[in-house]
Amino acid sequence: MDKFLHHQLTVGFLYGGKIVLDRSWNTKNVVCPNNKLYFVLDGEIIIETKDEKFTAKKNDLVLIPADVEHSFYLSQKNFAQKFWMHFDLKKGDENYLDSFTFPYKVHVDNGGIVQSLFASLLESVNDGSFIAELNFSSKILQILSVYFSNCSVKPFERLDGDVKKIIDYIKNHYAENITLEKLTEIASLSPNYLVRKFKKHTGYSPIKYLSVIKIEVVKSFLLNTKDPINVIMEKVGFFDSAHFSKTFKMATGYSPRKYREIYSNQPYSVNLISLE
């Protein structure tokens, strides 16, 4: 993963590209372990969170922070085209975006600037030279600068300490045999109280959240490596192929093989190392 340190901020790009969407782009109640950024080039996409539902159209930027439960699908037009990326923006070990509250969508008057930044970003990722790496990190920050220049940003109360402790543990140990009993030991809470508390903050039980994280990591492996699917399955901690395929299809609407086939063949598809 390429990283750039500036005023204690670490920028990490996971994967992204430019894609034409159809009605199959439709996922409910997903939680991504990384920040997601879309720039709509054409058509309309609809995003739903716990607090709001909005439609993003041409020249709209959409920023969904890590661990925010959301759904996404197309409007009745059943068509959209967008640039997109999954990325980290950290200060130390913390997701920097967790420190603020801001709108999930902004409109950009000069969409050509964002298009150029995205195109240059993705070309830099595939280049690999020293100059390209510098350009790569700067483009991510420039895109984010455009976003936050078009909205108000306010300080945000940090995530509950017990919940954050469990989230961090799951993200760092997702491939292990994590049980609710293990998580209660880490948080020093009773099972029932931990489940209630965790679900209040994330919308998921801890074990369901673990499954969500595993699926996101599988997606990253599928797009960013050429590893066989059975190898990816075991790397992420799935050891029953039937259960793995069923879980992945329920979460994405595709089999792992079909998902790789569709999203790896998009223009500007980027092949990077897997999610850390």
Tab-separated table of C-alpha atoms in Angstrom:
chain	number	residue	atom	x	y	z
A	1	MET	CA	0.000	0.000	0.000
A	2	ASP	CA	1.402	3.431	-0.916
A	3	LYS	CA	1.458	5.872	1.981
A	4	PHE	CA	2.164	9.539	2.412
A	5	LEU	CA	2.905	11.218	5.740
A	6	HIS	CA	2.019	14.893	6.071
A	7	HIS	CA	1.389	16.636	9.390
A	8	GLN	CA	0.963	13.177	10.994
A	9	LEU	CA	-1.620	12.115	8.394
A	10	THR	CA	-1.123	8.824	6.583
A	11	VAL	CA	-2.856	8.369	3.238
A	12	GLY	CA	-3.335	4.812	1.973
A	13	PHE	CA	-4.989	3.817	-1.318
A	14	LEU	CA	-6.521	0.339	-1.407
A	15	TYR	CA	-8.237	0.050	-4.766
A	16	GLY	CA	-10.413	2.011	-7.150
A	17	GLY	CA	-11.197	2.760	-10.742
A	18	LYS	CA	-13.716	4.057	-13.228
A	19	ILE	CA	-16.846	1.979	-13.713
A	20	VAL	CA	-20.168	1.902	-15.560
A	21	LEU	CA	-22.945	0.686	-13.248
A	22	ASP	CA	-26.175	-1.140	-13.978
A	23	ARG	CA	-29.027	-2.407	-11.798
A	24	SER	CA	-26.827	-5.187	-10.385
A	25	TRP	CA	-24.996	-2.509	-8.351
A	26	ASN	CA	-27.211	-2.909	-5.327
A	27	THR	CA	-26.105	-3.717	-1.776
A	28	LYS	CA	-28.036	-3.244	1.449
A	29	ASN	CA	-26.742	-2.425	4.926
A	30	VAL	CA	-23.032	-2.766	4.241
A	31	VAL	CA	-20.179	-1.598	6.449
A	32	CYS	CA	-16.819	-0.962	4.790
A	33	PRO	CA	-13.658	-1.025	6.945
A	34	ASN	CA	-12.172	1.779	4.828
A	35	ASN	CA	-13.345	5.173	3.608
A	36	LYS	CA	-15.153	5.226	0.245
A	37	LEU	CA	-15.167	8.100	-2.223
A	38	TYR	CA	-17.286	8.311	-5.398
A	39	PHE	CA	-17.355	10.953	-8.112
A	40	VAL	CA	-20.447	10.630	-10.312
A	41	LEU	CA	-19.759	11.210	-14.009
A	42	ASP	CA	-23.229	10.406	-15.319
A	43	GLY	CA	-26.568	8.989	-14.189
A	44	GLU	CA	-27.752	8.771	-10.586
A	45	ILE	CA	-26.844	6.706	-7.535
A	46	ILE	CA	-28.767	6.506	-4.289
A	47	ILE	CA	-27.137	6.164	-0.882
A	48	GLU	CA	-28.967	5.391	2.369
A	49	THR	CA	-27.511	5.625	5.882
A	50	LYS	CA	-29.282	5.362	9.228
A	51	ASP	CA	-29.922	9.095	9.217
A	52	GLU	CA	-30.506	10.051	5.609
A	53	LYS	CA	-31.173	9.050	2.025
A	54	PHE	CA	-29.812	11.046	-0.891
A	55	THR	CA	-29.326	10.909	-4.648
A	56	ALA	CA	-25.937	11.717	-6.154
A	57	LYS	CA	-25.848	13.008	-9.721
A	58	LYS	CA	-23.282	14.290	-12.211
A	59	ASN	CA	-20.434	16.230	-10.568
A	60	ASP	CA	-21.388	15.083	-7.055
A	61	LEU	CA	-18.740	13.709	-4.721
A	62	VAL	CA	-19.829	11.120	-2.127
A	63	LEU	CA	-17.657	10.331	0.909
A	64	ILE	CA	-18.687	7.488	3.228
A	65	PRO	CA	-16.334	7.116	6.227
A	66	ALA	CA	-15.155	3.704	7.364
A	67	ASP	CA	-17.590	1.692	9.503
A	68	VAL	CA	-20.675	3.722	8.541
A	69	GLU	CA	-23.537	1.372	7.699
A	70	HIS	CA	-25.091	2.243	4.342
A	71	SER	CA	-26.943	0.911	1.322
A	72	PHE	CA	-26.345	1.837	-2.300
A	73	TYR	CA	-28.221	1.311	-5.548
A	74	LEU	CA	-29.221	3.092	-8.746
A	75	SER	CA	-32.251	5.293	-9.322
A	76	GLN	CA	-34.983	4.251	-11.738
A	77	LYS	CA	-32.704	5.296	-14.583
A	78	ASN	CA	-30.701	2.110	-13.847
A	79	PHE	CA	-27.489	3.666	-15.103
A	80	ALA	CA	-24.530	5.547	-13.699
A	81	GLN	CA	-20.838	6.018	-14.299
A	82	LYS	CA	-18.375	6.977	-11.593
A	83	PHE	CA	-14.805	7.196	-10.429
A	84	TRP	CA	-14.340	5.477	-7.090
A	85	MET	CA	-11.734	4.555	-4.521
A	86	HIS	CA	-11.356	2.932	-1.118
A	87	PHE	CA	-8.725	4.624	1.016
A	88	ASP	CA	-7.362	5.233	4.502
A	89	LEU	CA	-6.733	8.631	6.047
A	90	LYS	CA	-5.174	8.102	9.454
A	91	LYS	CA	-3.640	10.139	12.227
A	92	GLY	CA	-1.618	7.607	14.159
A	93	ASP	CA	-3.813	4.518	14.370
A	94	GLU	CA	-7.077	6.475	14.180
A	95	ASN	CA	-9.251	7.078	11.129
A	96	TYR	CA	-8.903	10.852	10.849
A	97	LEU	CA	-12.411	11.240	9.448
A	98	ASP	CA	-13.829	9.876	12.711
A	99	SER	CA	-12.843	13.161	14.356
A	100	PHE	CA	-15.314	15.209	12.302
A	101	THR	CA	-18.868	15.343	11.081
A	102	PHE	CA	-19.609	16.463	7.520
A	103	PRO	CA	-22.165	15.854	4.760
A	104	TYR	CA	-21.794	12.618	2.827
A	105	LYS	CA	-22.363	14.408	-0.491
A	106	VAL	CA	-21.124	17.656	-2.012
A	107	HIS	CA	-21.592	19.157	-5.467
A	108	VAL	CA	-18.575	20.368	-7.412
A	109	ASP	CA	-19.154	23.182	-9.901
A	110	ASN	CA	-16.041	22.408	-11.933
A	111	GLY	CA	-16.256	18.649	-12.331
A	112	GLY	CA	-13.416	18.646	-14.844
A	113	ILE	CA	-10.918	19.321	-12.062
A	114	VAL	CA	-11.998	16.229	-10.114
A	115	GLN	CA	-12.038	14.085	-13.259
A	116	SER	CA	-8.459	15.131	-14.034
A	117	LEU	CA	-7.350	14.432	-10.463
A	118	PHE	CA	-8.902	10.953	-10.467
A	119	ALA	CA	-7.474	10.079	-13.892
A	120	SER	CA	-4.015	11.274	-12.850
A	121	LEU	CA	-4.300	9.412	-9.545
A	122	LEU	CA	-5.087	6.105	-11.200
A	123	GLU	CA	-2.394	6.519	-13.837
A	124	SER	CA	0.130	7.229	-11.060
A	125	VAL	CA	-0.833	4.048	-9.218
A	126	ASN	CA	-0.081	1.968	-12.286
A	127	ASP	CA	3.209	3.781	-12.986
A	128	GLY	CA	5.292	2.843	-9.963
A	129	SER	CA	8.056	5.432	-10.440
A	130	PHE	CA	9.256	7.690	-7.617
A	131	ILE	CA	7.722	10.807	-9.160
A	132	ALA	CA	4.475	8.928	-9.796
A	133	GLU	CA	4.294	7.867	-6.137
A	134	LEU	CA	4.624	11.475	-4.999
A	135	ASN	CA	1.987	12.528	-7.509
A	136	PHE	CA	-0.248	9.654	-6.432
A	137	SER	CA	-0.455	10.677	-2.765
A	138	SER	CA	-0.832	14.365	-3.561
A	139	LYS	CA	-3.814	13.652	-5.854
A	140	ILE	CA	-5.699	11.876	-3.074
A	141	LEU	CA	-5.197	14.851	-0.771
A	142	GLN	CA	-6.193	17.270	-3.528
A	143	ILE	CA	-9.446	15.390	-4.158
A	144	LEU	CA	-10.207	15.440	-0.432
A	145	SER	CA	-9.339	19.134	-0.342
A	146	VAL	CA	-11.905	19.786	-3.091
A	147	TYR	CA	-14.481	17.816	-1.097
A	148	PHE	CA	-13.994	19.630	2.202
A	149	SER	CA	-13.745	23.016	0.497
A	150	ASN	CA	-17.359	22.521	-0.561
A	151	CYS	CA	-18.894	21.720	2.842
A	152	SER	CA	-18.818	22.583	6.527
A	153	VAL	CA	-16.799	20.384	8.888
A	154	LYS	CA	-17.374	20.127	12.644
A	155	PRO	CA	-15.662	18.185	15.465
A	156	PHE	CA	-17.293	14.840	16.224
A	157	GLU	CA	-17.529	12.834	19.444
A	158	ARG	CA	-15.255	9.802	19.263
A	159	LEU	CA	-16.509	6.232	19.110
A	160	ASP	CA	-17.189	4.456	22.410
A	161	GLY	CA	-13.935	3.000	23.762
A	162	ASP	CA	-15.210	-0.560	24.254
A	163	VAL	CA	-16.692	-0.671	20.764
A	164	LYS	CA	-13.550	0.754	19.189
A	165	LYS	CA	-11.432	-1.823	21.002
A	166	ILE	CA	-13.511	-4.643	19.487
A	167	ILE	CA	-13.520	-3.067	16.005
A	168	ASP	CA	-9.731	-2.697	16.076
A	169	TYR	CA	-9.283	-6.280	17.240
A	170	ILE	CA	-11.542	-7.658	14.512
A	171	LYS	CA	-9.764	-5.657	11.792
A	172	ASN	CA	-6.373	-6.947	12.942
A	173	HIS	CA	-7.376	-10.572	13.564
A	174	TYR	CA	-10.203	-11.258	11.077
A	175	ALA	CA	-8.508	-14.418	9.734
A	176	GLU	CA	-8.440	-16.038	13.164
A	177	ASN	CA	-11.167	-18.051	14.860
A	178	ILE	CA	-12.787	-15.121	16.665
A	179	THR	CA	-15.599	-16.041	19.045
A	180	LEU	CA	-17.991	-13.913	21.060
A	181	GLU	CA	-16.357	-15.353	24.179
A	182	LYS	CA	-12.966	-14.030	23.035
A	183	LEU	CA	-14.417	-10.583	22.354
A	184	THR	CA	-16.080	-10.395	25.760
A	185	GLU	CA	-12.703	-11.146	27.360
A	186	ILE	CA	-11.096	-8.316	25.405
A	187	ALA	CA	-13.811	-5.810	26.310
A	188	SER	CA	-14.332	-7.145	29.862
A	189	LEU	CA	-18.088	-7.075	29.297
A	190	SER	CA	-20.835	-9.677	29.523
A	191	PRO	CA	-21.873	-11.245	26.168
A	192	ASN	CA	-25.373	-9.747	26.169
A	193	TYR	CA	-24.191	-6.269	27.121
A	194	LEU	CA	-21.383	-6.332	24.548
A	195	VAL	CA	-23.757	-7.356	21.755
A	196	ARG	CA	-26.288	-4.652	22.683
A	197	LYS	CA	-23.628	-1.961	22.994
A	198	PHE	CA	-21.831	-2.935	19.783
A	199	LYS	CA	-25.048	-3.116	17.797
A	200	LYS	CA	-26.161	0.287	19.085
A	201	HIS	CA	-23.019	1.900	17.647
A	202	THR	CA	-22.531	-0.127	14.437
A	203	GLY	CA	-25.887	-1.675	13.554
A	204	TYR	CA	-24.314	-5.140	13.720
A	205	SER	CA	-23.551	-7.769	16.305
A	206	PRO	CA	-19.776	-8.302	16.727
A	207	ILE	CA	-19.856	-11.628	14.858
A	208	LYS	CA	-21.878	-10.157	11.987
A	209	TYR	CA	-19.413	-7.267	11.812
A	210	LEU	CA	-16.592	-9.821	11.577
A	211	SER	CA	-18.320	-11.390	8.569
A	212	VAL	CA	-18.696	-7.961	6.925
A	213	ILE	CA	-14.995	-7.218	7.380
A	214	LYS	CA	-14.016	-10.593	5.943
A	215	ILE	CA	-16.098	-9.994	2.814
A	216	GLU	CA	-14.499	-6.572	2.279
A	217	VAL	CA	-11.026	-8.098	2.587
A	218	VAL	CA	-11.983	-10.858	0.125
A	219	LYS	CA	-13.100	-8.186	-2.364
A	220	SER	CA	-9.742	-6.487	-2.035
A	221	PHE	CA	-7.865	-9.754	-2.644
A	222	LEU	CA	-10.045	-10.552	-5.663
A	223	LEU	CA	-9.333	-7.193	-7.282
A	224	ASN	CA	-5.746	-6.638	-6.225
A	225	THR	CA	-4.152	-10.088	-6.527
A	226	LYS	CA	-4.215	-13.074	-8.862
A	227	ASP	CA	-4.471	-15.522	-5.973
A	228	PRO	CA	-6.803	-18.481	-6.596
A	229	ILE	CA	-10.153	-18.108	-4.884
A	230	ASN	CA	-9.577	-21.076	-2.573
A	231	VAL	CA	-6.323	-19.477	-1.384
A	232	ILE	CA	-8.072	-16.146	-0.756
A	233	MET	CA	-10.812	-17.948	1.144
A	234	GLU	CA	-8.303	-19.506	3.543
A	235	LYS	CA	-6.258	-16.314	3.939
A	236	VAL	CA	-9.343	-14.502	5.193
A	237	GLY	CA	-10.400	-17.277	7.553
A	238	PHE	CA	-13.059	-19.200	5.612
A	239	PHE	CA	-12.471	-22.948	5.523
A	240	ASP	CA	-15.780	-24.241	4.136
A	241	SER	CA	-16.043	-23.406	0.421
A	242	ALA	CA	-19.833	-23.792	0.283
A	243	HIS	CA	-20.317	-21.466	3.269
A	244	PHE	CA	-17.809	-19.019	1.824
A	245	SER	CA	-19.516	-18.856	-1.580
A	246	LYS	CA	-22.970	-18.505	-0.017
A	247	THR	CA	-21.830	-15.748	2.365
A	248	PHE	CA	-20.063	-13.819	-0.394
A	249	LYS	CA	-23.011	-14.018	-2.782
A	250	MET	CA	-25.468	-12.924	-0.092
A	251	ALA	CA	-23.282	-9.865	0.589
A	252	THR	CA	-22.470	-8.852	-3.001
A	253	GLY	CA	-25.001	-10.537	-5.286
A	254	TYR	CA	-22.187	-12.352	-7.113
A	255	SER	CA	-20.073	-15.448	-6.725
A	256	PRO	CA	-16.411	-14.619	-5.961
A	257	ARG	CA	-15.414	-15.634	-9.492
A	258	LYS	CA	-18.090	-13.463	-11.107
A	259	TYR	CA	-17.229	-10.506	-8.872
A	260	ARG	CA	-13.580	-10.690	-9.927
A	261	GLU	CA	-14.553	-11.027	-13.575
A	262	ILE	CA	-16.815	-7.951	-13.529
A	263	TYR	CA	-14.802	-5.517	-11.426
A	264	SER	CA	-11.310	-6.474	-12.581
A	265	ASN	CA	-12.169	-5.688	-16.209
A	266	GLN	CA	-13.356	-2.122	-15.697
A	267	PRO	CA	-11.461	0.801	-17.257
A	268	TYR	CA	-8.810	2.183	-14.891
A	269	SER	CA	-9.045	-0.894	-12.693
A	270	VAL	CA	-6.115	-0.729	-10.284
A	271	ASN	CA	-4.164	-3.732	-9.084
A	272	LEU	CA	-2.473	-3.099	-5.741
A	273	ILE	CA	-1.424	-5.216	-2.799
A	274	SER	CA	-4.180	-6.461	-0.538
A	275	LEU	CA	-5.818	-4.770	2.401
A	276	GLU	CA	-3.521	-4.561	5.393
